[in-house]
Amino acid sequence: MSGESDKERRDTVDEFGDAVNMTPARLKKWLATDESKSVGQSDGGESVGHASGRRIVELLEKKKADLTDDDIAHMRKVVGYVHRHVKQRPSGDITETRWRYSLMNWGHDPAK
């Protein structure tokens, strides 16, 4: 056991559900685009956000009862990223911005 209470796990799952506003199908489709692959920090390979997006799809498709401690930890990371990044919203139209694309890799579409 992780030492986390059931309530803490439920809270994390709920916060993840609030932060991630894209469906697994929409996120999969987005991750296949050039725009998705063009943003984020990478060491020459897949960006951190893009890899996270693939993991988020898996998490969204998993039953809550099957979530591991590692899954919960990643959900917490996603929630933190989305909350931090949303606060950095640029002014003006965000439709085709790297800021929006980066958030979408993490399962959150701010234009939704």
mmCIF file of C-alpha atoms in Angstrom:
data_model
loop_
_atom_site.group_PDB
_atom_site.id
_atom_site.type_symbol
_atom_site.label_atom_id
_atom_site.label_comp_id
_atom_site.label_asym_id
_atom_site.label_seq_id
_atom_site.Cartn_x
_atom_site.Cartn_y
_atom_site.Cartn_z
ATOM 1 C CA MET A 1 0.000 0.000 0.000
ATOM 2 C CA SER A 2 1.107 3.527 -0.643
ATOM 3 C CA GLY A 3 0.082 4.867 2.746
ATOM 4 C CA GLU A 4 -2.487 6.994 0.996
ATOM 5 C CA SER A 5 -6.030 6.917 2.235
ATOM 6 C CA ASP A 6 -8.891 5.843 -0.003
ATOM 7 C CA LYS A 7 -10.151 9.424 0.215
ATOM 8 C CA GLU A 8 -6.833 10.805 -1.086
ATOM 9 C CA ARG A 9 -6.955 8.357 -3.993
ATOM 10 C CA ARG A 10 -10.571 9.286 -4.766
ATOM 11 C CA ASP A 11 -9.701 12.994 -4.589
ATOM 12 C CA THR A 12 -6.834 12.484 -7.038
ATOM 13 C CA VAL A 13 -9.075 10.544 -9.434
ATOM 14 C CA ASP A 14 -11.726 13.305 -9.205
ATOM 15 C CA GLU A 15 -9.167 16.084 -9.780
ATOM 16 C CA PHE A 16 -7.752 14.142 -12.735
ATOM 17 C CA GLY A 17 -11.282 13.862 -14.154
ATOM 18 C CA ASP A 18 -11.703 17.625 -13.829
ATOM 19 C CA ALA A 19 -8.287 18.448 -15.344
ATOM 20 C CA VAL A 20 -8.536 16.025 -18.275
ATOM 21 C CA ASN A 21 -11.421 17.227 -20.426
ATOM 22 C CA MET A 22 -10.616 15.261 -23.586
ATOM 23 C CA THR A 23 -12.044 11.803 -24.304
ATOM 24 C CA PRO A 24 -9.635 8.915 -24.949
ATOM 25 C CA ALA A 25 -10.659 8.904 -28.642
ATOM 26 C CA ARG A 26 -10.116 12.651 -29.052
ATOM 27 C CA LEU A 27 -6.792 12.523 -27.215
ATOM 28 C CA LYS A 28 -5.566 9.583 -29.347
ATOM 29 C CA LYS A 29 -6.528 11.465 -32.507
ATOM 30 C CA TRP A 30 -4.780 14.621 -31.249
ATOM 31 C CA LEU A 31 -1.572 12.749 -30.327
ATOM 32 C CA ALA A 32 -1.313 11.541 -33.942
ATOM 33 C CA THR A 33 -1.121 15.126 -35.296
ATOM 34 C CA ASP A 34 2.022 17.025 -36.259
ATOM 35 C CA GLU A 35 0.936 19.863 -33.946
ATOM 36 C CA SER A 36 0.910 17.494 -30.994
ATOM 37 C CA LYS A 37 4.368 16.204 -31.830
ATOM 38 C CA SER A 38 5.763 19.741 -32.363
ATOM 39 C CA VAL A 39 5.542 20.892 -28.731
ATOM 40 C CA GLY A 40 7.035 19.951 -25.399
ATOM 41 C CA GLN A 41 10.416 19.160 -23.918
ATOM 42 C CA SER A 42 12.256 16.244 -25.434
ATOM 43 C CA ASP A 43 15.764 14.856 -25.673
ATOM 44 C CA GLY A 44 15.371 14.269 -29.382
ATOM 45 C CA GLY A 45 12.719 11.584 -29.024
ATOM 46 C CA GLU A 46 9.125 11.811 -27.899
ATOM 47 C CA SER A 47 8.340 14.813 -25.699
ATOM 48 C CA VAL A 48 7.424 14.356 -22.038
ATOM 49 C CA GLY A 49 3.904 15.688 -22.669
ATOM 50 C CA HIS A 50 3.333 13.435 -25.668
ATOM 51 C CA ALA A 51 4.380 10.361 -23.678
ATOM 52 C CA SER A 52 2.140 11.542 -20.848
ATOM 53 C CA GLY A 53 -0.757 11.859 -23.292
ATOM 54 C CA ARG A 54 -0.396 8.208 -24.289
ATOM 55 C CA ARG A 55 -0.368 7.259 -20.608
ATOM 56 C CA ILE A 56 -3.451 9.423 -19.954
ATOM 57 C CA VAL A 57 -5.348 7.525 -22.675
ATOM 58 C CA GLU A 58 -4.519 4.277 -20.849
ATOM 59 C CA LEU A 59 -5.637 5.764 -17.525
ATOM 60 C CA LEU A 60 -8.931 7.005 -18.976
ATOM 61 C CA GLU A 61 -9.647 3.545 -20.351
ATOM 62 C CA LYS A 62 -8.859 1.784 -17.070
ATOM 63 C CA LYS A 63 -11.430 0.877 -14.428
ATOM 64 C CA LYS A 64 -10.981 2.902 -11.240
ATOM 65 C CA ALA A 65 -10.619 -0.310 -9.240
ATOM 66 C CA ASP A 66 -7.646 -1.325 -11.412
ATOM 67 C CA LEU A 67 -5.626 1.859 -10.873
ATOM 68 C CA THR A 68 -2.190 1.218 -9.373
ATOM 69 C CA ASP A 69 -0.225 3.507 -7.049
ATOM 70 C CA ASP A 70 1.907 4.401 -10.076
ATOM 71 C CA ASP A 71 -1.251 5.350 -12.017
ATOM 72 C CA ILE A 72 -2.407 7.567 -9.155
ATOM 73 C CA ALA A 73 1.039 9.210 -9.028
ATOM 74 C CA HIS A 74 0.848 9.988 -12.759
ATOM 75 C CA MET A 75 -2.677 11.360 -12.332
ATOM 76 C CA ARG A 76 -1.335 13.689 -9.646
ATOM 77 C CA LYS A 77 1.459 14.804 -12.008
ATOM 78 C CA VAL A 78 -1.114 15.538 -14.746
ATOM 79 C CA VAL A 79 -3.307 17.551 -12.366
ATOM 80 C CA GLY A 80 -0.303 19.597 -11.241
ATOM 81 C CA TYR A 81 0.843 20.260 -14.801
ATOM 82 C CA VAL A 82 -2.609 21.303 -16.017
ATOM 83 C CA HIS A 83 -3.209 23.582 -13.012
ATOM 84 C CA ARG A 84 0.196 25.290 -13.417
ATOM 85 C CA HIS A 85 -0.015 25.625 -17.176
ATOM 86 C CA VAL A 86 -3.591 26.989 -17.271
ATOM 87 C CA LYS A 87 -2.427 29.941 -15.132
ATOM 88 C CA GLN A 88 0.078 30.882 -17.874
ATOM 89 C CA ARG A 89 -2.629 31.501 -20.491
ATOM 90 C CA PRO A 90 -1.441 33.953 -23.140
ATOM 91 C CA SER A 91 -3.631 36.870 -24.140
ATOM 92 C CA GLY A 92 -5.611 36.838 -27.359
ATOM 93 C CA ASP A 93 -6.773 33.928 -29.469
ATOM 94 C CA ILE A 94 -5.310 30.685 -28.121
ATOM 95 C CA THR A 95 -6.638 28.421 -30.893
ATOM 96 C CA GLU A 96 -3.337 27.717 -32.644
ATOM 97 C CA THR A 97 -0.834 28.344 -29.855
ATOM 98 C CA ARG A 98 1.953 26.112 -28.575
ATOM 99 C CA TRP A 99 0.458 26.776 -25.117
ATOM 100 C CA ARG A 100 -2.836 25.123 -26.099
ATOM 101 C CA TYR A 101 -1.119 22.284 -27.982
ATOM 102 C CA SER A 102 1.048 21.521 -24.969
ATOM 103 C CA LEU A 103 -1.971 21.393 -22.653
ATOM 104 C CA MET A 104 -3.818 19.162 -25.105
ATOM 105 C CA ASN A 105 -0.926 16.676 -24.962
ATOM 106 C CA TRP A 106 -1.737 16.455 -21.236
ATOM 107 C CA GLY A 107 -5.432 15.806 -21.996
ATOM 108 C CA HIS A 108 -6.746 19.317 -21.371
ATOM 109 C CA ASP A 109 -8.183 21.454 -24.163
ATOM 110 C CA PRO A 110 -8.488 25.033 -22.828
ATOM 111 C CA ALA A 111 -10.642 25.994 -25.817
ATOM 112 C CA LYS A 112 -13.281 23.422 -24.852
#
